[in-house]
CSV table of C-alpha atoms in Angstrom, one decimal:
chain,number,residue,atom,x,y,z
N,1,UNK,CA,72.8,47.2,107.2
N,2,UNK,CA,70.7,50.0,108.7
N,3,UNK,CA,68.0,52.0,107.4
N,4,UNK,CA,68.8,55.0,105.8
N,5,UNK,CA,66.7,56.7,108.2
N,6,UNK,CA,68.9,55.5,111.4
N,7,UNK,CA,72.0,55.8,109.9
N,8,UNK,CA,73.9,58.4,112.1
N,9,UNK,CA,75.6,60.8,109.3
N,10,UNK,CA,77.3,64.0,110.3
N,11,UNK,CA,79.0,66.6,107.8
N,12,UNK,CA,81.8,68.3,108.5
N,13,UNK,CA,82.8,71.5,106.3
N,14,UNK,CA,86.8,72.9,106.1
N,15,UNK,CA,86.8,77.1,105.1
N,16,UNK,CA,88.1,78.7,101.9
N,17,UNK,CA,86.8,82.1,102.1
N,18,UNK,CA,84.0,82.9,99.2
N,19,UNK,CA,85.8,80.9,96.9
N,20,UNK,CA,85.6,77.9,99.6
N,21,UNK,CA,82.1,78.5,100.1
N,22,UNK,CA,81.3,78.6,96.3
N,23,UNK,CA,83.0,74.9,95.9
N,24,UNK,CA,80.9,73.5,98.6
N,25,UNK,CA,77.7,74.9,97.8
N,26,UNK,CA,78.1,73.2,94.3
N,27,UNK,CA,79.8,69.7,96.0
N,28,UNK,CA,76.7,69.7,98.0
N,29,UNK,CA,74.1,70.5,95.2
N,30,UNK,CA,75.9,67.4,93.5
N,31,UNK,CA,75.9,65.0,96.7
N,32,UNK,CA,72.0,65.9,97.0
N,33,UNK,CA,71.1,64.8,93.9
N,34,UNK,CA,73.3,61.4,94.1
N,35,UNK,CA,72.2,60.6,97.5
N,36,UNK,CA,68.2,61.3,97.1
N,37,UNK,CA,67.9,58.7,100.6
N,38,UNK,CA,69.7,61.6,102.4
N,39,UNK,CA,68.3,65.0,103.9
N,40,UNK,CA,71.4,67.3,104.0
N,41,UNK,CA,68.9,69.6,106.5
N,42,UNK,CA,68.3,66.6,108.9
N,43,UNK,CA,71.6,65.0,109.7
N,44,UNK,CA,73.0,63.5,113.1
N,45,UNK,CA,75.1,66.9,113.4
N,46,UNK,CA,77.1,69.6,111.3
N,47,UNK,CA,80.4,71.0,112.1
N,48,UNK,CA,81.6,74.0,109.8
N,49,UNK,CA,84.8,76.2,110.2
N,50,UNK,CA,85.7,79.6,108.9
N,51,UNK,CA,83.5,80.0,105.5
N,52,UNK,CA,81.8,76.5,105.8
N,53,UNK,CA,80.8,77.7,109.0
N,54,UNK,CA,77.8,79.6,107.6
N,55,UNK,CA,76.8,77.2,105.1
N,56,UNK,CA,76.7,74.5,108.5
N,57,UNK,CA,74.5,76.9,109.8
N,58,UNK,CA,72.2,77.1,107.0
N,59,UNK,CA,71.7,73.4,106.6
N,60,UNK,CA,71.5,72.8,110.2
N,61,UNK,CA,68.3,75.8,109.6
N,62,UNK,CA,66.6,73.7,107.3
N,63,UNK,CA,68.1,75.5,104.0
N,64,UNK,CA,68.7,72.6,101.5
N,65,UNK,CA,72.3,73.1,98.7
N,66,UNK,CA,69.7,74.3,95.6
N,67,UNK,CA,68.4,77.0,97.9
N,68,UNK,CA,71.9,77.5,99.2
N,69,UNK,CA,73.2,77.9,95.1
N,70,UNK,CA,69.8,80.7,94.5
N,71,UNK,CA,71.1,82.6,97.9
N,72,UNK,CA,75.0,82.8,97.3
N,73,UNK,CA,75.5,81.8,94.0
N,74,UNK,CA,73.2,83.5,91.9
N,75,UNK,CA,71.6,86.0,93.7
N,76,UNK,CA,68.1,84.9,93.3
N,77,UNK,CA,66.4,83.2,96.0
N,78,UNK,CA,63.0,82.4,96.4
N,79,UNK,CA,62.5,84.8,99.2
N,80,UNK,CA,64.4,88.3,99.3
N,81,UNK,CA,65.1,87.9,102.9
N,82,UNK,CA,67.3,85.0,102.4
N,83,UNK,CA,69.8,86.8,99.9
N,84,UNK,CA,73.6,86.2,101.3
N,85,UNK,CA,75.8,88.3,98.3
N,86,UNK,CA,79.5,87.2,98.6
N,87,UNK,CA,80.2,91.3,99.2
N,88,UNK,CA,79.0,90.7,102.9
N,89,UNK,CA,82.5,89.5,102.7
N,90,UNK,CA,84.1,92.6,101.0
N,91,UNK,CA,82.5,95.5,103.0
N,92,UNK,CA,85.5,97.9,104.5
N,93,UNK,CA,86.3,97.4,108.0
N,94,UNK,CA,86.1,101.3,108.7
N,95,UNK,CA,85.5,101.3,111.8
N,96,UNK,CA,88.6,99.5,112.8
N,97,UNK,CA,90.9,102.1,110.2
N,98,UNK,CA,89.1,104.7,111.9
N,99,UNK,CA,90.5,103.8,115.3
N,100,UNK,CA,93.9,102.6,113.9
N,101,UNK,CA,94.5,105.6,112.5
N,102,UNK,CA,93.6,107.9,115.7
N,103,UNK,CA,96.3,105.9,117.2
N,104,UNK,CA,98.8,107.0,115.5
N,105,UNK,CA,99.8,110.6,116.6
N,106,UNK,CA,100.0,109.3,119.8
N,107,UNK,CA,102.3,106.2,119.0
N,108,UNK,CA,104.3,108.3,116.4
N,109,UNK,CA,104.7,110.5,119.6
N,110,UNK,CA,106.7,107.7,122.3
N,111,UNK,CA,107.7,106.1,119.5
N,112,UNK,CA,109.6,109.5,118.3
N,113,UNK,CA,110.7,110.4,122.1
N,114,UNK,CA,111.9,106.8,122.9
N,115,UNK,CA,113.9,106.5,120.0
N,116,UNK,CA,115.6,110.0,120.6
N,117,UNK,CA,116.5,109.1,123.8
N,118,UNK,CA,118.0,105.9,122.5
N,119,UNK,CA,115.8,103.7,124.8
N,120,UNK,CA,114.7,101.6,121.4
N,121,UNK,CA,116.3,100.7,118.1
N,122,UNK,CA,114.7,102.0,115.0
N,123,UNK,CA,113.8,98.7,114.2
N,124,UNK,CA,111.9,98.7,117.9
N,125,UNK,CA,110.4,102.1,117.0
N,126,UNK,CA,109.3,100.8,113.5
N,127,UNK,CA,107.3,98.4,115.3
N,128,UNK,CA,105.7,100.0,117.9
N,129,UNK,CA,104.3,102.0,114.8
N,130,UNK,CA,103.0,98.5,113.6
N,131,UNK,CA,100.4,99.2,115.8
N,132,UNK,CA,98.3,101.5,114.4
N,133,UNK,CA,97.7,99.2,111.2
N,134,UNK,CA,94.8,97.7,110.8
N,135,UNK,CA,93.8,94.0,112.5
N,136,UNK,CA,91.7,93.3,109.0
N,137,UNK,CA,90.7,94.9,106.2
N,138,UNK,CA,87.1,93.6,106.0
N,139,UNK,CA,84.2,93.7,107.9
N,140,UNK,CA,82.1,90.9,109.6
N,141,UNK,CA,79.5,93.0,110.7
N,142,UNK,CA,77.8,92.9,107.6
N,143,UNK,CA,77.4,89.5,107.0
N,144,UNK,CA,76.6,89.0,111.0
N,145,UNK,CA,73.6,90.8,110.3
N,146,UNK,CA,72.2,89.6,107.6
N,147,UNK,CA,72.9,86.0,108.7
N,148,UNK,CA,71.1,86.7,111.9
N,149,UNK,CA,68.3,88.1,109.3
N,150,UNK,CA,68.3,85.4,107.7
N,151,UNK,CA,68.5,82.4,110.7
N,152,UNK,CA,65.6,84.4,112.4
N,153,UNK,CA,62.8,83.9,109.6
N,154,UNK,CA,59.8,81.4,110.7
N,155,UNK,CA,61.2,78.2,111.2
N,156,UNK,CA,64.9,79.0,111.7
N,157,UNK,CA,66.5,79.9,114.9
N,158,UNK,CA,69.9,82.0,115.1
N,159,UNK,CA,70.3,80.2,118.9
N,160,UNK,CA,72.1,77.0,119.0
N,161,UNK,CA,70.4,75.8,122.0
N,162,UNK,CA,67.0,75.7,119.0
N,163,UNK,CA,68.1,73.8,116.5
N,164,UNK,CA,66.5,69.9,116.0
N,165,UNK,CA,70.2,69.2,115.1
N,166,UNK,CA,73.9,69.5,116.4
N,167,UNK,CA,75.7,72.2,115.2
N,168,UNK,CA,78.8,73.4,116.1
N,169,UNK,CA,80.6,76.2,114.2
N,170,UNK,CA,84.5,76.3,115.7
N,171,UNK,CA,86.9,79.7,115.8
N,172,UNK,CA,90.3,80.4,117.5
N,173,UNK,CA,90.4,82.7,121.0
N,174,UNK,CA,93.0,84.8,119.7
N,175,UNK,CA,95.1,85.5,122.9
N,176,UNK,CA,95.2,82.0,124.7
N,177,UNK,CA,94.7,80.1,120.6
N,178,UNK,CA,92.3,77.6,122.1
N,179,UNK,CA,89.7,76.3,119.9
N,180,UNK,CA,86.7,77.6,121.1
N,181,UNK,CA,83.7,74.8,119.2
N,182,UNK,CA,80.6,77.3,119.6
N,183,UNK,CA,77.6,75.6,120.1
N,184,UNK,CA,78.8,72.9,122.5
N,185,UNK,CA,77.8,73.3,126.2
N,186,UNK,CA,79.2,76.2,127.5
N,187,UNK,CA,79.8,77.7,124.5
N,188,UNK,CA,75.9,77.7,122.7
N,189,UNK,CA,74.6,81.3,124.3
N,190,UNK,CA,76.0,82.9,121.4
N,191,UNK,CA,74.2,83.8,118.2
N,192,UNK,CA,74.9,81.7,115.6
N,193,UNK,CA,75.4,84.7,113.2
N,194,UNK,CA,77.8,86.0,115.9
N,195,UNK,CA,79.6,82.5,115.8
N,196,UNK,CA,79.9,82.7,112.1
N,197,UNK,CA,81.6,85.9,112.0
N,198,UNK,CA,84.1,84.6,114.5
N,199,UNK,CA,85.1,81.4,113.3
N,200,UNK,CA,85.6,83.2,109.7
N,201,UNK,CA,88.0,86.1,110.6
N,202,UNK,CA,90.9,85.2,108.9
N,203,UNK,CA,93.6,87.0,110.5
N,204,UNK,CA,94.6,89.9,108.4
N,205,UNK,CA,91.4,89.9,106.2
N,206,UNK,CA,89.2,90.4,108.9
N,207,UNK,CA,89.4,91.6,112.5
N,208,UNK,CA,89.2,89.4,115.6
N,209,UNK,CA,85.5,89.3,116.7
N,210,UNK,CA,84.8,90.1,120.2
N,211,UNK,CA,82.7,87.9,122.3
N,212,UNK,CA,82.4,88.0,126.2
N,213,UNK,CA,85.1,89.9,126.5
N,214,UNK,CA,87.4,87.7,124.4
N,215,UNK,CA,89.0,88.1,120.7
N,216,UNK,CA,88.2,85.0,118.1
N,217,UNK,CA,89.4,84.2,114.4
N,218,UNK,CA,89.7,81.8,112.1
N,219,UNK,CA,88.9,78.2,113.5
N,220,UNK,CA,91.1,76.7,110.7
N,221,UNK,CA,94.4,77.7,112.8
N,222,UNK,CA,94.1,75.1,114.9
N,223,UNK,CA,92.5,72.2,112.7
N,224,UNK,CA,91.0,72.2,109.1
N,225,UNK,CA,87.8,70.2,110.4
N,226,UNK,CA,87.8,69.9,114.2
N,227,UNK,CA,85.5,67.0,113.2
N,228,UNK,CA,85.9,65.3,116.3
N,229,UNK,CA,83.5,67.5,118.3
N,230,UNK,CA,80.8,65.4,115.9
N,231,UNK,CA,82.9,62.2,115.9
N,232,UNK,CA,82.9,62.2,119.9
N,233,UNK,CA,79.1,62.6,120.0
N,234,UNK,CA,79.3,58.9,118.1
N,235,UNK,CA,78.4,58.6,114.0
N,236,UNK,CA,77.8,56.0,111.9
N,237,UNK,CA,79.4,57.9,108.4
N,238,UNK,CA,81.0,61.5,108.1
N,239,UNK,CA,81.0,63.4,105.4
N,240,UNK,CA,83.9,65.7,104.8
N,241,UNK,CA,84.1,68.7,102.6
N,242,UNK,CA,87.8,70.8,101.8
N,243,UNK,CA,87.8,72.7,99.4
N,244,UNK,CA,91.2,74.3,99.5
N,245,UNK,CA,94.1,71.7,97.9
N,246,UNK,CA,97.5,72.4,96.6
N,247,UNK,CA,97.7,72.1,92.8
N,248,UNK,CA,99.8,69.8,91.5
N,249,UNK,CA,101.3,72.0,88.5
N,250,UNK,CA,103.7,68.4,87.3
N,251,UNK,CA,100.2,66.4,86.7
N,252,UNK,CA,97.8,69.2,86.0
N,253,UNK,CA,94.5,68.1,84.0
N,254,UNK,CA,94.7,70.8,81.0
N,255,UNK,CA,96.9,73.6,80.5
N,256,UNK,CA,95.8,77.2,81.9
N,257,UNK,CA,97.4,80.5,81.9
N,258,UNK,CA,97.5,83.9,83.7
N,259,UNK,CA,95.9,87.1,82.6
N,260,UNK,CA,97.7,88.4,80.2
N,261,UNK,CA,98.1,84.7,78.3
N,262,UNK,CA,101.3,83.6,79.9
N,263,UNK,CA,101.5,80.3,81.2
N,264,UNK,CA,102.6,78.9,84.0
N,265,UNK,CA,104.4,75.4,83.8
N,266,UNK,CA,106.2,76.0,87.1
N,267,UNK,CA,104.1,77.8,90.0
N,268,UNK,CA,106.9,80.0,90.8
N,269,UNK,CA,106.4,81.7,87.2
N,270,UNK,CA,102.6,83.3,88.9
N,271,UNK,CA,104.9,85.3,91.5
N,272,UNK,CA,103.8,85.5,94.8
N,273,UNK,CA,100.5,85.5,95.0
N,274,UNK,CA,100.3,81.9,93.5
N,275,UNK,CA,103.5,81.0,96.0
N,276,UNK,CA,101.5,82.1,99.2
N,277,UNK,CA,98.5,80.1,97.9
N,278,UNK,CA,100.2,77.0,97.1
N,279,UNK,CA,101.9,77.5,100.6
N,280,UNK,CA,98.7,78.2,102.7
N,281,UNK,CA,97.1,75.1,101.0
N,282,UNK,CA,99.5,72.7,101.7
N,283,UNK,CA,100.1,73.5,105.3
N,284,UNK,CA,96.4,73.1,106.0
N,285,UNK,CA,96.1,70.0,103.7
N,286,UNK,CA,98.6,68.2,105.5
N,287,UNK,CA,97.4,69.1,108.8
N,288,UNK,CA,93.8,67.7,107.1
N,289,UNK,CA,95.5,64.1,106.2
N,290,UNK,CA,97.5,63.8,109.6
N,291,UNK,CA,93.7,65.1,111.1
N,292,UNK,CA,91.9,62.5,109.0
N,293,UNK,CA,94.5,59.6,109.9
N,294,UNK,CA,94.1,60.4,113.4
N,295,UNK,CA,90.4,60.1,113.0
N,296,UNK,CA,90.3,56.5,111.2
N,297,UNK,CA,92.6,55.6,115.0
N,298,UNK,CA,90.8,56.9,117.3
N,299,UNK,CA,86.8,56.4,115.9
N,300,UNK,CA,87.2,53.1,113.8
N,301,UNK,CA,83.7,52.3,113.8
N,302,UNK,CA,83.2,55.4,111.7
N,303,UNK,CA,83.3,55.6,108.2
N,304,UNK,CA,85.5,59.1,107.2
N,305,UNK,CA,84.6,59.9,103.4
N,306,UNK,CA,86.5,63.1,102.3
N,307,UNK,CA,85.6,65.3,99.0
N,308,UNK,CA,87.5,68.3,97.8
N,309,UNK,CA,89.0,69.3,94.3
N,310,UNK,CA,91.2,66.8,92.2
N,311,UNK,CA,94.8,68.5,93.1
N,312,UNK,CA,95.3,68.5,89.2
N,313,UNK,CA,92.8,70.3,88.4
N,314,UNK,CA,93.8,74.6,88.1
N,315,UNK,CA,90.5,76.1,88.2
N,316,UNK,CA,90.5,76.3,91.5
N,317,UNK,CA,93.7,77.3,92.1
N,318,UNK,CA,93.8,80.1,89.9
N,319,UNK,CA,90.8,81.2,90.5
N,320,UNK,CA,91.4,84.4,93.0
N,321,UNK,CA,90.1,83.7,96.9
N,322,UNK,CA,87.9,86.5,97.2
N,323,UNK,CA,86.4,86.7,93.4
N,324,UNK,CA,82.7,87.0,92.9
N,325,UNK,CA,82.6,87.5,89.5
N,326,UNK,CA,83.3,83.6,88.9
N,327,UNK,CA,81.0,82.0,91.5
N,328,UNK,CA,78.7,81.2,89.1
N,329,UNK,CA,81.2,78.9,86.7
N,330,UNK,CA,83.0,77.8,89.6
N,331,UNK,CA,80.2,76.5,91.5
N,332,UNK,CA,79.3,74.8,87.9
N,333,UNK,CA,82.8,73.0,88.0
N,334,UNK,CA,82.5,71.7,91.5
N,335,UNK,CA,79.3,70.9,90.9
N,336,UNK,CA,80.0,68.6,87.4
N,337,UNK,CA,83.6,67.5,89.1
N,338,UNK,CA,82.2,66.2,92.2
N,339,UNK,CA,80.0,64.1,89.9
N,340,UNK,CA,82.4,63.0,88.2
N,341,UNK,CA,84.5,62.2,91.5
N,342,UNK,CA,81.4,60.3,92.6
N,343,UNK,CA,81.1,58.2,89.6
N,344,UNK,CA,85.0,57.3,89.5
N,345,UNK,CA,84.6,56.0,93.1
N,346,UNK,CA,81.0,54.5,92.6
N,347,UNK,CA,82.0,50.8,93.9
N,348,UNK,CA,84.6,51.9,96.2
N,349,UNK,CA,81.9,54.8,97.6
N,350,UNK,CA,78.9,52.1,97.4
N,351,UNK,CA,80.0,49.4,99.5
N,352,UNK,CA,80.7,52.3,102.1
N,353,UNK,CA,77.5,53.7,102.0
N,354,UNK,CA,75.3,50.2,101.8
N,355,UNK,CA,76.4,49.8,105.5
N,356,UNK,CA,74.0,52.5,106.4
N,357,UNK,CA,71.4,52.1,104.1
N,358,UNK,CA,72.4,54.3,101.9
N,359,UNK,CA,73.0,54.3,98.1
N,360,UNK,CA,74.3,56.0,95.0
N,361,UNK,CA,72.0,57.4,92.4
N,362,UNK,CA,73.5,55.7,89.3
N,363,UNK,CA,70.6,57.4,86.8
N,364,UNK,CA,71.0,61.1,88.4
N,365,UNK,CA,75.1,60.7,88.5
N,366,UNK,CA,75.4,59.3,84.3
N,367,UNK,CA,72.7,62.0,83.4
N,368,UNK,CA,74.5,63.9,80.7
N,369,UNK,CA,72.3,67.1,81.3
N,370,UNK,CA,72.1,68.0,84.8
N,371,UNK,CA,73.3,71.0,85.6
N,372,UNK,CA,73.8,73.7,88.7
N,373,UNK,CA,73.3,77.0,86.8
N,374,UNK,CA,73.1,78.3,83.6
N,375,UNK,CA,75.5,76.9,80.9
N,376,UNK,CA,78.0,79.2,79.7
N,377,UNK,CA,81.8,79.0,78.5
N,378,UNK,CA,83.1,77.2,75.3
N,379,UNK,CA,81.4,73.9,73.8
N,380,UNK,CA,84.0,71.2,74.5
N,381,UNK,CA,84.7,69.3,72.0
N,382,UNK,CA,82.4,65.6,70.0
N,383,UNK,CA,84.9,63.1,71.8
N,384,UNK,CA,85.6,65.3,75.2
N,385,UNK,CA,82.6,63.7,77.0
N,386,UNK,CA,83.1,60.2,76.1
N,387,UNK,CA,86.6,60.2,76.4
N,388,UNK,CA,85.8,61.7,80.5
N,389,UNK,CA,83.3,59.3,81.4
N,390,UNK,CA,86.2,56.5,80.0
N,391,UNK,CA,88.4,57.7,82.9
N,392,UNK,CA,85.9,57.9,85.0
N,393,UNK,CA,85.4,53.9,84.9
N,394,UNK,CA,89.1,53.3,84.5
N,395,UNK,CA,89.4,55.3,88.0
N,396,UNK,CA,86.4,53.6,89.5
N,397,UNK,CA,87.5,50.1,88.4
N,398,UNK,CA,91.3,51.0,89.9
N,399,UNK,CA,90.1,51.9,93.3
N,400,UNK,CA,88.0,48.6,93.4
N,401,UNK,CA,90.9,46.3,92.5
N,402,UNK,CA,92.7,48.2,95.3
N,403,UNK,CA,90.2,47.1,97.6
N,404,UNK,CA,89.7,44.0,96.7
N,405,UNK,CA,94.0,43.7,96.9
């Protein structure tokens, strides 16, 4: 056993979009409180992809969860300047309609004259056309600057190459889809803010970033970590966050329903919108277990501990991607479910952490009254709490007769 102090930890964050970013934030505020030995601003090294990219960045600047929470969550930070609304992600990208859409009297143009002179199908012309729609709907300028605003305060840096701490924020190069792990060598001349907006431009959502002449998006198309570019550098423990997982509609936790009140028993009953989901998040979940296998092979000496949502559980599934008007009681719910994750896998979790000094905070995790933000929502019910916290040691106590099998 090590002392906490030595112990090499890194923390490696998966994307999500604002809804992503919302889950972490609240994971994080939880694992703060139940790891007190830890300092989530001074770790061996972060790695953060699409929208856990910024948050990497943050931490890795010395921003700790609970200021995190007042900056993104709740709109009220300590200082002004360090204010990061969820619309930076919802700005127009109108700029990039503008030009679209000069385009397109000139493509309508050879499209027209090609197809006349029966050098192209119609299909052929239909998608030359294709051309003048937009690459994303949303801008990253917005929260570029204000990130670089907010990195270049006293004591932060927006320069990788200025940071106490290993950070490295990965995106996609769009034309050869390399990853392309910004803040390595070679790749740590560009502004962190700048990396951020590239390793979050979800194709179609936002447009590819230029940088040195080359076009970036969303890290996540290539892995849902990359968390051996920390991994490689040699860690003791790493810390994984994901918060994107497909729901499990046969074992969900409690019934939910639609707007409108109709419920949804089978997931093809939301329409598309709920197919597409549950598709997106189980391609890059799977591509996160065969990631994490791979991991456990290739770094045994490292110990891999992965939090995200309980698959059963719908708020986070039917909860919309880009919605800001639920941060606040979705940042709640990771925050009281990741506690409640924690204390199901207390022994299994503990005898991981006690080989690098580290250790659970049993009197912060089975305090009834902590909270993340402001309580709203119904009252649940006399039983409802004892009843959880029974599950919670049935789980725990299952996972540590697994180990001990």
């Amino acid at each position: 056993m090590r002392p906490a102090n030595a112990a090499r930890v890194g923390l490696a964050l998966a994307g999500g979009g604002p809804l992503g970013a919302t889950w972490e934030i609240g994971a994080l505020c939880a694992l703060e409180e139940a790891l007190p030995a830890l300092d989530f601003t001074a770790l061996q090294g972060y790695v953060g992809v699409s929208a856990g990219g910024f948050i990497a960045a943050a931490l890795a600047n010395g921003m700790r969860p609970r200021q995190l929470c007042a900056s993104f969550i709740e709109n009220n930070p300590a200082d002004p300047r360090d204010l990061i609304s969820p619309m930076l992600f919802a700005r127009p990208a109108l700029a990039e309609l503008a030009g679209r859409l000069a385009s397109l009297p000139l493509l309508a143009v050879q499209a027209g004259w090609a197809l006349a002179l029966g050098r192209r199908s119609f299909l052929a012309t239909v998608e030359r056309l294709g051309r003048a729609l937009p690459a994303g709907l949303f801008s990253a300028g917005p929260l570029e600057a204000r990130l670089e605003q907010v990195f270049s305060a006293p004591g932060r840096s927006n320069d990788f190459r200025a940071l106490r701490r290993r950070l490295v924020l990965v995106a996609t190069d769009l034309d050869s889809g390399q990853a392309a792990p910004f803040g390595m060598a070679g790749w740590d001349h560009v502004p962190i803010s700048r990396a951020v907006a590239a390793s979050a431009a979800l194709p179609g959502l936002f447009p590819p970033v230029a940088i040195g002449g080359r076009w970036y998006v969303d890290g996540a198309l290539k892995k849902t970590l990359h968390a051996s570019v920390l991994l490689d550098q040699g860690l003791d423990l790493l810390l994984c966050l994901n918060p994107l997982v497909p729901f499990d509609a046969t074992h969900s936790l409690r019934h939910r329903v639609l707007e409108g009140g109709s419920r949804i028993p089978r997931i093809v009953q939301g329409g598309l919108p709920l197919v597409l989901s549950q598709t997106f998040r189980t391609l890059i979940h799977s591509r996160l277990e065969l990631g994490l296998k791979g991991y456990e092979r290739s770094h045994p000496d490292t110990d891999i501990v992965l939090l995200e949502p309980d698959q059963r559980d719908p708020e986070m599934f039917l909860a919309n991607i880009l919605s800001y008007s639920q941060r606040r009681h979705l940042a709640e719910h990771a925050y009281q479910t990741t506690r409640e994750d924690l204390r199901s896998r207390r022994s299994a979790l503990g005898a991981v952490l006690a080989r690098h000094g580290l250790a659970l905070d049993n009197a912060a995790l089975d305090d009834p009254h902590r909270h993340l933000v402001s309580r709203h929502g119904r009252r649940r019910g006399a039983l409802a709490a004892p009843l959880k916290r029974l599950d919670e040691v049935l789980d725990d106590l299952e996972l540590a007769l697994a180990a001990v099998g």
